[in-house]
């Protein structure tokens, strides 16, 4: 199957990794909108404009399915895109309510961008107690590939874990720093990767393997970042 995935930058590559892991024999077309990253501080109108452009690109690649490999777009535009598109489109958030319920988590911390937290999508969709924390400093750090400030920033965001039994990485960029987050929170809290949950729960007809990456801007550390993140097996 020809599958389009998109994100504001390299974060969605973590979703692509999960899809390659569970559905290796497919043709993947990835669009990273490095020209307009970060999405988390943009208005919904701006996001919509960027996403329309990306969808045009993916359609020109004749994709048969689109995966929104971005929490911010999933949180704010999924319903509208689903209505407009004539091919199936999936959000990285859709499978999470079932996943959380099955595991009986009591209190979940959601780390995400400003735009995702402002949408309160997780509070609306999950049935357990949800604590939301906006982490706007993380995407610029991850996109730059310079982690000097990461430790201090994570301490700031993860200062109150009272009663938390699960953390949703509500922005696909955060999966890249999952090991750093794990180190801060210890092993008793489950860390949930949205791309992993979606890829593991979606049915796709296999074809053959192809991976095609496109970034709207060549940023300084892009190649190094992509090589570090993408696991082509
Ligand atoms: N990776 C995206 C997300 O999942 C976008 C983050 C951003 O560009 O601010 O929210």
Coordinates of C-alpha atoms and ligand atoms in Angstrom, one line a residue:
X1 CA 0.0 0.0 0.0
X2 CA 1.1 3.6 -0.6
X3 CA 1.1 5.4 2.7
X4 CA 1.7 9.1 3.3
X5 CA 2.9 10.3 6.7
X6 CA 3.5 13.8 7.8
X7 CA 4.8 15.9 10.7
X8 CA 6.2 19.3 11.3
X9 CA 9.7 17.9 11.2
X10 CA 11.6 14.8 12.3
X11 CA 9.2 13.8 15.1
X12 CA 7.0 11.8 12.8
X13 CA 9.9 9.6 11.8
X14 CA 9.3 7.8 15.1
X15 CA 5.8 7.0 13.8
X16 CA 7.4 5.9 10.5
X17 CA 9.7 3.6 12.5
X18 CA 6.7 2.0 14.2
X19 CA 5.0 1.4 10.9
X20 CA 8.1 -0.1 9.3
X21 CA 8.4 -2.3 12.4
X22 CA 4.8 -3.7 12.2
X23 CA 4.2 -3.3 8.5
X24 CA 7.5 -3.5 6.7
X25 CA 6.4 -4.2 3.2
X26 CA 4.7 -1.0 2.2
X27 CA 5.6 2.1 0.3
X28 CA 6.0 5.0 2.7
X29 CA 6.1 8.7 1.7
X30 CA 7.1 11.0 4.5
X31 CA 6.8 14.8 4.6
X32 CA 8.5 16.7 7.3
X33 CA 7.5 20.4 7.3
X34 CA 10.9 21.7 8.6
X35 CA 10.1 25.0 6.9
X36 CA 7.3 25.7 9.4
X37 CA 8.3 23.8 12.5
X38 CA 7.3 24.1 15.4
X39 CA 3.6 23.5 14.8
X40 CA 2.8 23.6 18.5
X41 CA 2.8 27.4 18.6
X42 CA 0.8 28.0 15.4
X43 CA -2.9 29.0 15.1
X44 CA -5.3 26.4 13.8
X45 CA -5.8 28.4 10.6
X46 CA -2.0 28.4 10.0
X47 CA -1.8 24.7 10.6
X48 CA -4.7 24.0 8.2
X49 CA -2.9 26.0 5.5
X50 CA 0.3 23.9 6.0
X51 CA -1.5 20.7 6.1
X52 CA -3.5 21.3 2.9
X53 CA -0.2 21.9 1.1
X54 CA 1.3 18.6 2.5
X55 CA -1.8 16.7 1.5
X56 CA -1.5 18.0 -2.0
X57 CA 2.1 16.7 -2.1
X58 CA 1.2 13.3 -0.7
X59 CA -1.7 13.0 -3.1
X60 CA 0.7 13.8 -6.0
X61 CA 2.6 10.6 -4.8
X62 CA -0.7 8.8 -5.2
X63 CA -0.9 7.7 -1.5
X64 CA -3.9 5.5 -0.7
X65 CA -3.8 6.3 3.1
X66 CA -2.6 9.1 5.2
X67 CA -1.2 8.9 8.8
X68 CA -1.0 12.1 10.7
X69 CA 2.3 11.5 12.4
X70 CA 1.9 14.7 14.5
X71 CA 0.0 15.1 17.8
X72 CA -0.7 18.7 17.2
X73 CA -2.5 18.2 13.9
X74 CA -4.2 15.1 15.2
X75 CA -5.5 17.0 18.1
X76 CA -6.8 20.0 16.2
X77 CA -7.6 19.0 12.6
X78 CA -8.3 15.3 12.4
X79 CA -12.1 15.5 12.3
X80 CA -12.0 18.2 9.7
X81 CA -9.5 16.4 7.5
X82 CA -11.3 13.1 7.8
X83 CA -14.4 14.7 6.5
X84 CA -12.6 16.4 3.6
X85 CA -10.5 13.6 2.3
X86 CA -11.5 10.8 0.0
X87 CA -8.9 8.4 1.2
X88 CA -8.6 6.9 4.8
X89 CA -6.8 9.1 7.3
X90 CA -5.6 8.1 10.8
X91 CA -4.6 10.2 13.8
X92 CA -2.0 9.1 16.3
X93 CA -4.5 9.8 19.0
X94 CA -7.4 7.6 17.9
X95 CA -6.3 4.3 19.3
X96 CA -5.3 5.7 22.7
X97 CA -8.6 5.7 24.6
X98 CA -9.0 1.9 24.1
X99 CA -5.3 1.3 25.0
X100 CA -5.6 3.3 28.2
X101 CA -8.8 1.7 29.2
X102 CA -7.6 -1.8 28.6
X103 CA -4.6 -1.2 30.9
X104 CA -6.7 0.4 33.6
X105 CA -4.5 3.3 34.2
X106 CA -5.7 5.6 36.9
X107 CA -3.8 8.9 36.3
X108 CA -2.2 9.8 33.1
X109 CA 0.2 12.6 32.4
X110 CA 0.1 14.0 28.9
X111 CA 3.1 15.8 27.7
X112 CA 2.4 17.7 24.5
X113 CA 2.7 21.0 22.6
X114 CA 0.8 24.2 23.5
X115 CA -1.7 23.7 20.7
X116 CA -2.4 20.1 21.7
X117 CA -2.8 20.9 25.4
X118 CA -5.0 23.9 24.5
X119 CA -7.3 21.6 22.6
X120 CA -7.8 19.4 25.7
X121 CA -8.2 16.4 23.3
X122 CA -6.9 13.9 25.8
X123 CA -9.1 15.2 28.7
X124 CA -12.0 14.9 26.3
X125 CA -11.2 11.4 25.0
X126 CA -9.8 9.5 28.0
X127 CA -12.0 8.3 30.8
X128 CA -9.4 8.3 33.6
X129 CA -7.8 11.2 35.4
X130 CA -5.6 13.2 33.0
X131 CA -3.0 15.8 33.9
X132 CA -1.9 18.0 31.0
X133 CA 1.5 19.7 30.7
X134 CA 2.6 21.8 27.7
X135 CA 6.2 21.3 26.9
X136 CA 7.0 23.9 24.2
X137 CA 10.7 23.9 24.8
X138 CA 11.2 20.3 23.7
X139 CA 10.6 20.4 20.0
X140 CA 13.2 23.2 19.2
X141 CA 15.7 21.2 21.3
X142 CA 15.0 17.9 19.4
X143 CA 14.9 19.6 16.0
X144 CA 18.3 21.2 16.7
X145 CA 19.8 18.0 17.9
X146 CA 21.6 19.9 20.6
X147 CA 20.6 18.4 24.0
X148 CA 22.6 20.6 26.3
X149 CA 19.5 22.1 28.0
X150 CA 17.4 18.9 27.9
X151 CA 18.1 17.8 31.4
X152 CA 17.0 21.1 33.0
X153 CA 14.0 21.4 30.8
X154 CA 12.8 17.9 31.6
X155 CA 13.2 18.6 35.3
X156 CA 11.0 21.6 34.9
X157 CA 8.2 19.7 33.1
X158 CA 8.4 16.5 35.2
X159 CA 8.4 18.1 38.6
X160 CA 5.2 16.7 39.9
X161 CA 4.5 13.0 39.3
X162 CA 2.2 12.4 42.2
X163 CA 0.0 9.4 41.5
X164 CA 1.0 9.2 37.9
X165 CA 1.0 5.7 36.5
X166 CA 1.3 6.5 32.8
X167 CA 2.7 9.2 30.6
X168 CA 1.5 9.8 27.0
X169 CA 4.1 11.3 24.8
X170 CA 1.5 13.5 23.2
X171 CA 3.9 14.9 20.6
X172 CA 5.7 12.5 18.3
X173 CA 9.0 14.4 18.7
X174 CA 9.1 13.3 22.3
X175 CA 9.6 9.6 21.4
X176 CA 13.0 10.6 20.2
X177 CA 13.9 11.5 23.8
X178 CA 12.0 8.6 25.5
X179 CA 15.2 7.3 27.1
X180 CA 15.9 10.7 28.7
X181 CA 12.3 10.8 30.0
X182 CA 12.5 7.2 31.3
X183 CA 15.6 8.2 33.3
X184 CA 13.7 11.0 35.0
X185 CA 10.6 9.1 35.8
X186 CA 11.9 5.7 36.7
X187 CA 10.5 2.3 35.7
X188 CA 7.3 2.3 37.7
X189 CA 5.5 4.7 35.2
X190 CA 4.5 3.4 31.7
X191 CA 5.5 5.6 28.9
X192 CA 3.2 5.5 25.9
X193 CA 4.4 6.1 22.4
X194 CA 1.4 7.1 20.2
X195 CA 2.9 5.9 16.9
X196 CA 3.6 2.5 18.4
X197 CA 0.0 2.2 19.6
X198 CA -1.4 3.2 16.2
X199 CA 0.9 1.1 14.1
X200 CA 0.3 -1.9 16.2
X201 CA -3.5 -1.6 15.9
X202 CA -4.0 -0.7 12.3
X203 CA -4.6 -3.2 9.5
X204 CA -2.7 -2.6 6.3
X205 CA -2.5 -4.7 3.1
X206 CA 1.2 -5.4 2.4
X207 CA 2.9 -4.7 -0.9
X208 CA 6.7 -4.1 -1.2
X209 CA 9.1 -1.9 0.7
X210 CA 9.9 1.7 -0.3
X211 CA 10.8 4.7 1.8
X212 CA 10.7 8.2 0.4
X213 CA 11.5 11.2 2.6
X214 CA 10.9 14.8 1.8
X215 CA 11.6 17.8 4.0
X216 CA 10.4 21.3 3.1
X217 CA 13.6 22.9 4.4
X218 CA 17.2 21.6 4.7
X219 CA 18.0 22.6 8.3
X220 CA 21.5 22.5 9.8
X221 CA 21.5 19.1 11.5
X222 CA 18.8 17.5 9.4
X223 CA 20.8 14.6 7.9
X224 CA 22.4 13.7 11.2
X225 CA 19.1 13.9 13.0
X226 CA 17.3 11.7 10.4
X227 CA 20.1 9.1 10.4
X228 CA 19.9 9.0 14.2
X229 CA 16.2 8.7 14.4
X230 CA 15.1 6.6 11.4
X231 CA 15.6 2.9 11.9
X232 CA 15.4 1.3 8.5
X233 CA 15.5 -2.4 9.1
Ligands
LIG1 N1 5.6 16.3 16.3 C1 4.5 17.2 16.4 C2 3.5 16.8 17.4 O1 3.4 15.6 17.5 C3 4.7 18.7 16.2 C4 5.4 19.4 17.2 C5 5.7 20.9 16.8 O2 6.1 21.1 15.6 O3 5.6 21.7 17.6 O4 2.8 17.6 18.0

